[in-house]
CSV table of C-alpha atoms in Angstrom, one decimal:
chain,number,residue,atom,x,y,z
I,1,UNK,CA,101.5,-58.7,-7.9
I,2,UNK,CA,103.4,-58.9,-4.8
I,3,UNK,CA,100.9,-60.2,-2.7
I,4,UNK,CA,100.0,-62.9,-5.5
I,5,UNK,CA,102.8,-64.6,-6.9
I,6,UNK,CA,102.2,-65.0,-11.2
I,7,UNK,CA,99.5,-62.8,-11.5
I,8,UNK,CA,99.1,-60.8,-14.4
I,9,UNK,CA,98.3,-56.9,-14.5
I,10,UNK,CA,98.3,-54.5,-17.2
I,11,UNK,CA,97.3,-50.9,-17.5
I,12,UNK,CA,96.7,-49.0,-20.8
I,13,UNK,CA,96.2,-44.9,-21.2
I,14,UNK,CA,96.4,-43.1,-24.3
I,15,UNK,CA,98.8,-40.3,-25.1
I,16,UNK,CA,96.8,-38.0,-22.8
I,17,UNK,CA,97.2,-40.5,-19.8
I,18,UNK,CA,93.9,-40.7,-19.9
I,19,UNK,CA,93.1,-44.1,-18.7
I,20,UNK,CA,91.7,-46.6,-21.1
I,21,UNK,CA,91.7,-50.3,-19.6
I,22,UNK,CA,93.0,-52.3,-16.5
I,23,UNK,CA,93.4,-55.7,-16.6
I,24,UNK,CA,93.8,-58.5,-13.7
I,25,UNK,CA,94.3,-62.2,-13.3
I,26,UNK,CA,95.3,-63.4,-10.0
I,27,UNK,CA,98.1,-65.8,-10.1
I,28,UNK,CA,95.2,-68.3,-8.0
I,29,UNK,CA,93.2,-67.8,-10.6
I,30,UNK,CA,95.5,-68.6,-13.6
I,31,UNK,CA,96.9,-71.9,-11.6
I,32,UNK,CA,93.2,-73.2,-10.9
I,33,UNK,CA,92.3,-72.7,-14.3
I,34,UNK,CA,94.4,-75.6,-15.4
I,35,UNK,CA,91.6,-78.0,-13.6
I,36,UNK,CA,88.3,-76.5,-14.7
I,37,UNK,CA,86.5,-77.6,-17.7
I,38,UNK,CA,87.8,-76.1,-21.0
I,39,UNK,CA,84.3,-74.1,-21.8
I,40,UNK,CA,84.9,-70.4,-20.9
I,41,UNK,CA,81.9,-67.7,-20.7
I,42,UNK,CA,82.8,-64.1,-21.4
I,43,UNK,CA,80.3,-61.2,-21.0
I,44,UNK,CA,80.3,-57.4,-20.2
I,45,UNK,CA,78.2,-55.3,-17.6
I,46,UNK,CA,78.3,-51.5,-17.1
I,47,UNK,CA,79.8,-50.3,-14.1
I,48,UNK,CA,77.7,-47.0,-12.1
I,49,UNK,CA,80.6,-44.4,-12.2
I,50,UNK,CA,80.3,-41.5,-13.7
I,51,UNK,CA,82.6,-42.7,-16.9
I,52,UNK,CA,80.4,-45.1,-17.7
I,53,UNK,CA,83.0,-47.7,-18.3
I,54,UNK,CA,82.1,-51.9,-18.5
I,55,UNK,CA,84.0,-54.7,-16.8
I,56,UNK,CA,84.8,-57.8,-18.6
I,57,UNK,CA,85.0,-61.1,-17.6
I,58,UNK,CA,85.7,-64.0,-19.1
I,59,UNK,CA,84.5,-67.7,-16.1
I,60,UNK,CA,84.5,-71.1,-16.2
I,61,UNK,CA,83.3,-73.9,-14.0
I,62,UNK,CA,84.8,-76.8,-12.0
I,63,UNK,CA,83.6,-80.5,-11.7
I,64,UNK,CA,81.1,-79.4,-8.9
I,65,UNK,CA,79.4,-76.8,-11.3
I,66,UNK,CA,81.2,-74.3,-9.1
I,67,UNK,CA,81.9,-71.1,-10.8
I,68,UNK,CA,85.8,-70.1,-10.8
I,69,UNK,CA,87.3,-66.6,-11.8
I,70,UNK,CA,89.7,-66.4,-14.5
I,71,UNK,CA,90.0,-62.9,-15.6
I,72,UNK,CA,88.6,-59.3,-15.4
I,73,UNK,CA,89.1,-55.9,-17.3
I,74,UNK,CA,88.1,-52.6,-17.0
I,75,UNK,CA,87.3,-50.6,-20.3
I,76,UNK,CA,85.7,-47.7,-21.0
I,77,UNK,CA,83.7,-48.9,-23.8
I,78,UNK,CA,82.8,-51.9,-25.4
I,79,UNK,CA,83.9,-51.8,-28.2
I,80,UNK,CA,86.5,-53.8,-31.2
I,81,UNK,CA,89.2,-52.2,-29.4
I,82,UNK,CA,88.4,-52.8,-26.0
I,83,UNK,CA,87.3,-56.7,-26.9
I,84,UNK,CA,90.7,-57.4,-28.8
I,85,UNK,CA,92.6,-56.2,-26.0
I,86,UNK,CA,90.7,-58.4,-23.5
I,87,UNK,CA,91.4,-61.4,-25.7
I,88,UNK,CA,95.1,-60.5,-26.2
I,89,UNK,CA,95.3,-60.5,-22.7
I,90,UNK,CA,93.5,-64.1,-22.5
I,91,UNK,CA,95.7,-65.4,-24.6
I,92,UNK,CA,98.7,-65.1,-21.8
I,93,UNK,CA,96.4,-67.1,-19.5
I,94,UNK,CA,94.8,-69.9,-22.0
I,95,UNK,CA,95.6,-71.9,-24.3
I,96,UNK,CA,94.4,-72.3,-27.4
I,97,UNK,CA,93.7,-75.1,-28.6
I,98,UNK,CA,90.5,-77.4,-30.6
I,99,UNK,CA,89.3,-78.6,-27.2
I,100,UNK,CA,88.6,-74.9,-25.7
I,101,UNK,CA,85.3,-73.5,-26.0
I,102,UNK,CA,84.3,-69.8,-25.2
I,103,UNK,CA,80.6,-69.0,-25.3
I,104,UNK,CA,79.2,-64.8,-25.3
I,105,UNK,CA,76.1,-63.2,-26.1
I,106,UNK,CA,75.9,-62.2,-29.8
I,107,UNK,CA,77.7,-59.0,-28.7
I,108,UNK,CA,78.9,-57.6,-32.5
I,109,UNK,CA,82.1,-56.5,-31.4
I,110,UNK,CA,83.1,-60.1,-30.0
I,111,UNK,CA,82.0,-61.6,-33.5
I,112,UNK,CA,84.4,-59.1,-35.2
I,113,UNK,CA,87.4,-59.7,-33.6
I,114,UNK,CA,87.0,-63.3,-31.8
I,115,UNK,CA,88.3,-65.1,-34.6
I,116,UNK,CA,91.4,-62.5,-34.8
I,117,UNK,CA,92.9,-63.5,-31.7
I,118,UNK,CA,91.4,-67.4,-31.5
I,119,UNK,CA,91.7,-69.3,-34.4
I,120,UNK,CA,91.3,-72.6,-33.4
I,121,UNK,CA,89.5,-72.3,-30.4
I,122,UNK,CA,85.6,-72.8,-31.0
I,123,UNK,CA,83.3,-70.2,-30.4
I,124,UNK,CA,79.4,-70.6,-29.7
I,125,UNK,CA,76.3,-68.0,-29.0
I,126,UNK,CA,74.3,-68.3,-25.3
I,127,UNK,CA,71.1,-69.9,-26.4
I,128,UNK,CA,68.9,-67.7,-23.7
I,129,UNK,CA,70.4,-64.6,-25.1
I,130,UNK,CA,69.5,-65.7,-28.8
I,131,UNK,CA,65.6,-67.0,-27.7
I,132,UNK,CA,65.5,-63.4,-25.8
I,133,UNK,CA,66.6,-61.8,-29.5
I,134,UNK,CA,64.2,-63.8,-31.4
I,135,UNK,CA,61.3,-63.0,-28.8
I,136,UNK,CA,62.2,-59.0,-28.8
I,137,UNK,CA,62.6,-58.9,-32.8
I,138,UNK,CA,59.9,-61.4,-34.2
I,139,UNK,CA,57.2,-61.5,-30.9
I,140,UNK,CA,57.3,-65.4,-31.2
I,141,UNK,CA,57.4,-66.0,-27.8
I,142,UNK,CA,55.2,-69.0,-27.9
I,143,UNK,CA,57.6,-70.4,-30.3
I,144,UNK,CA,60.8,-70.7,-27.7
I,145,UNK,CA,60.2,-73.9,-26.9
I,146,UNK,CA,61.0,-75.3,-30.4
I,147,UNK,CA,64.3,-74.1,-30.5
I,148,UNK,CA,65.2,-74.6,-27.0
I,149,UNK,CA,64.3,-78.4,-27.6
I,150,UNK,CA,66.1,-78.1,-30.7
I,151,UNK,CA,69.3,-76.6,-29.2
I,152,UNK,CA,69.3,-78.6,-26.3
I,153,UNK,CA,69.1,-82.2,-29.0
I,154,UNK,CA,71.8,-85.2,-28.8
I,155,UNK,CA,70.8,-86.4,-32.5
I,156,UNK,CA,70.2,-84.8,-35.9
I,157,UNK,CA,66.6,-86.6,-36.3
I,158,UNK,CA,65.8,-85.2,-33.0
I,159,UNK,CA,67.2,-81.6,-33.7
I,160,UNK,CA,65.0,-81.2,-37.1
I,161,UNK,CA,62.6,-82.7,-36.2
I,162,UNK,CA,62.2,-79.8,-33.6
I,163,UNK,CA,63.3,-77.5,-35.4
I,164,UNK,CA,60.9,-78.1,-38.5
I,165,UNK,CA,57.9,-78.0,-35.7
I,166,UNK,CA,59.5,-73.9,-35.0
I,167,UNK,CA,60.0,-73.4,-39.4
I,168,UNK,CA,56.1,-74.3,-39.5
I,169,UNK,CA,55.0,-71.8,-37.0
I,170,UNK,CA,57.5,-69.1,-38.3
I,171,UNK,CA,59.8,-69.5,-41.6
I,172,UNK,CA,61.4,-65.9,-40.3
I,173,UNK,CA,62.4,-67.1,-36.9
I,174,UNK,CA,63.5,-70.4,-38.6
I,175,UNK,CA,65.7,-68.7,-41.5
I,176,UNK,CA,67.3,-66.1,-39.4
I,177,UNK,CA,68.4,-68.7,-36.4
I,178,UNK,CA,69.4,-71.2,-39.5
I,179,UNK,CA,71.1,-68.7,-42.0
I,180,UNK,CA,71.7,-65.3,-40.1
I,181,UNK,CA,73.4,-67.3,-37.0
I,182,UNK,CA,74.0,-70.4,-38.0
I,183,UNK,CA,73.1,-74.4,-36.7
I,184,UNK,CA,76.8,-74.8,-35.4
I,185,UNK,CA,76.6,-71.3,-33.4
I,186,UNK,CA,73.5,-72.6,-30.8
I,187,UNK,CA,73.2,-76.6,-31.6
I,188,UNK,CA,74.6,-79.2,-29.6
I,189,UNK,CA,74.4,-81.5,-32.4
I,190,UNK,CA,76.0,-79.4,-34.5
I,191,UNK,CA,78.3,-77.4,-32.9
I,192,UNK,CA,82.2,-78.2,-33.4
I,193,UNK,CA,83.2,-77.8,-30.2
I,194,UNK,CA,82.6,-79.5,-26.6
I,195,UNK,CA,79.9,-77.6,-24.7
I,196,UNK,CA,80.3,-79.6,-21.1
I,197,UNK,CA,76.5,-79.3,-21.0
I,198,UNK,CA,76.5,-75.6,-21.3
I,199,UNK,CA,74.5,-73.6,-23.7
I,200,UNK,CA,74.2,-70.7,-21.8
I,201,UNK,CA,76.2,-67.5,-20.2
I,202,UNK,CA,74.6,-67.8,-16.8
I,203,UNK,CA,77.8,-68.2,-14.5
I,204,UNK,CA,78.8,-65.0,-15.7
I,205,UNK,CA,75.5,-63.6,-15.5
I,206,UNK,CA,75.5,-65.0,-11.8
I,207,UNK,CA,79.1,-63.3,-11.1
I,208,UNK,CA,77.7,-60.1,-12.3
I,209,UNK,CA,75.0,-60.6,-10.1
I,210,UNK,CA,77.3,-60.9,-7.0
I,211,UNK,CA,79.0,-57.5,-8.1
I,212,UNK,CA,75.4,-55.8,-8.6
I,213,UNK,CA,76.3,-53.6,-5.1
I,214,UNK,CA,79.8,-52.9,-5.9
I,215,UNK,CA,79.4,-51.4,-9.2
I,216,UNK,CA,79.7,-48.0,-8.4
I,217,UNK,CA,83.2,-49.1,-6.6
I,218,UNK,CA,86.6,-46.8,-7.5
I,219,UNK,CA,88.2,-49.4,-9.8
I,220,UNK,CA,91.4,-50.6,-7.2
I,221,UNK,CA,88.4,-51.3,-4.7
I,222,UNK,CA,86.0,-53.4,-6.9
I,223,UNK,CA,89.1,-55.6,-7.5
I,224,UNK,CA,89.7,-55.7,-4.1
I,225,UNK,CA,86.1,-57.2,-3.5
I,226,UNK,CA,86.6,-59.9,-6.2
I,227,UNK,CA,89.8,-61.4,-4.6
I,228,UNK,CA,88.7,-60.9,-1.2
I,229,UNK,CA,85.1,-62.9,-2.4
I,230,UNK,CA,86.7,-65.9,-4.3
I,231,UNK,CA,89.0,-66.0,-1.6
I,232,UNK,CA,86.6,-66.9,1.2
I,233,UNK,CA,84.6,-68.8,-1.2
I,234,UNK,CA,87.8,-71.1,-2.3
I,235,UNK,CA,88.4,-71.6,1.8
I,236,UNK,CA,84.6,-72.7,1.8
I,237,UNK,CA,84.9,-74.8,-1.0
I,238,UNK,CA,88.3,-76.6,0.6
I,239,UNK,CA,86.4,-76.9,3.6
I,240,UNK,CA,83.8,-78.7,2.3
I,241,UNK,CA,86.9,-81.3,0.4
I,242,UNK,CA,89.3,-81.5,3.1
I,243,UNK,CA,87.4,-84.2,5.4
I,244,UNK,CA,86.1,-86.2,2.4
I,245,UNK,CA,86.6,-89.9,2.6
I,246,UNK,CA,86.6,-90.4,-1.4
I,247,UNK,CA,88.1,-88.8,-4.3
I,248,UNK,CA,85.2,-87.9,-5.9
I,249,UNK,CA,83.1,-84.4,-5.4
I,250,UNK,CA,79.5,-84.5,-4.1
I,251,UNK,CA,77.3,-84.6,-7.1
I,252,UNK,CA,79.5,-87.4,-8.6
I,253,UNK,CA,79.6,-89.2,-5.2
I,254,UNK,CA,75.6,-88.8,-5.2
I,255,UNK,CA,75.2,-90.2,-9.1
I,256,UNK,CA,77.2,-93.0,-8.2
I,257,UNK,CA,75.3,-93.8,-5.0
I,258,UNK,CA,72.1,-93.3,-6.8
I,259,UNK,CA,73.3,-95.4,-9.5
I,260,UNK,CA,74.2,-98.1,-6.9
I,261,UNK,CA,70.5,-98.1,-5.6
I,262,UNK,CA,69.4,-98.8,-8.8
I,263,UNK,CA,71.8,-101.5,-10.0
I,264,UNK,CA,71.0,-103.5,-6.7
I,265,UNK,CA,67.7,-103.8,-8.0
I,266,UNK,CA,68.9,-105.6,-10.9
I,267,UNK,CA,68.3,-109.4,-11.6
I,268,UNK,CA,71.5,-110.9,-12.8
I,269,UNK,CA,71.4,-114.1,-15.1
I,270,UNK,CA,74.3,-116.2,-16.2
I,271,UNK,CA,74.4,-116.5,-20.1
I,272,UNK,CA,76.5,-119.3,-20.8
I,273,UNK,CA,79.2,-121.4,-18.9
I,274,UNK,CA,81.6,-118.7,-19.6
């Protein structure tokens, strides 16, 4: 906390002292959060001591589809518990409101506390965790497609029509995804909330991914790793910005100029005198 100015660190032990969960937000992290898009993924992955406690995260993703940190927690299970405390925690960093969006895997101790400690906020299910689900409990592998065409629809007509294609093939698939989960839980059509364009939990599978060799890390030292890692990738990152002649980042500087290629193109024809 001395090193970084407004970060936020908590410890909990029970009345053994036997420790129970860490939690850490950098003070970079919490002040960069303010300009990344407001859809948050949170997921869990076990760590390799020999406790065989999880660490938490909950990341979201700035206008270059960069991934960006918020917060992480140490538990020793996951569990209710251990998922309201994270989200206690959360709730000193963001704030809630109808625009938010947090998407998980369907992890049954996040669906029995989420709505506990959000209650505005909108919550929605990682689509390639629910198409893994469906292909592990009902074998309809062949079937994915439909629903991820279904998921991935901009209108209703499109969606059923889709999604009538999958209740053909399998009326089991189609009722549990419909009436066990819910349209509004997996649909962009139907879902309350603003995705950004994601349906899935992959940055946080890909930040898990970068911690796959540090897993068996004393706790202090794996925390370590995650500030010293975003740091040199937020130098990169400013790097890359600092010498840029316009205000917008590269992949909407390359839409633009694509979109400038094809509007020259264009023939142009006056309508009327006006």
């Amino acid at each position: 906390m001395s090193y970084n100015e407004g970060s936020i660190v908590d410890l909990k032990y029970d009345h053994k002292l036997h420790f129970r969960y860490f939690f850490l937000s950098v003070g970079a992290f919490i002040k960069g959060f303010a300009h990344m898009r407001n859809v948050n993924t949170v997921d869990g992955t076990f760590l390799s001591d020999k406790y065989g406690s999880c660490l938490l995260s909950v990341v979201a993703q700035d206008k270059e589809n960069h991934i960006f940190p918020i917060a992480f927690c140490v538990v020793n299970k996951e569990r209710d518990d251990s998922w309201t405390y994270f989200f206690e925690q959360l709730r000193h960093i963001v704030d809630e409101n109808v625009q938010l969006c947090i998407i998980s895997d369907r992890h049954v101790s996040i669906g029995n506390v989420f709505r506990k400690v959000f209650f505005v906020t909108y919550h929605g299910f990682c689509t390639r965790h629910i198409a893994e689900n469906m292909c592990q409990r009902f074998r309809c592998g062949i079937l994915i497609k439909y629903f991820f065409s279904a998921a991935q629809s901009y209108s209703t007509k499109d969606f059923f029509d889709h999604f009538m294609q999958l209740r053909d093939k399998s009326k089991e698939v189609a009722n549990c995804l419909a009436n066990e989960i819910g349209f509004q839980k997996w649909s962009r059509v139907f879902f309350l909330g603003n995705w950004y364009v994601m349906l899935t939990t992959n940055i946080a599978d890909s930040l898990n991914a970068m911690l796959k060799d540090q897993r068996y890390f004393p706790i202090i030292g794996l925390f370590n790793h995650i500030i010293r890692k975003f740091a040199e990738k937020f130098e990169e990152r400013h790097n890359e910005m600092k010498n840029a002649l316009t205000l917008f980042v590269p992949s909407a500087k390359k839409k633009i100029k694509n979109n400038m290629v094809i509007g020259d193109t264009l023939w142009v024809h006056q309508l009327d005198n006006n």
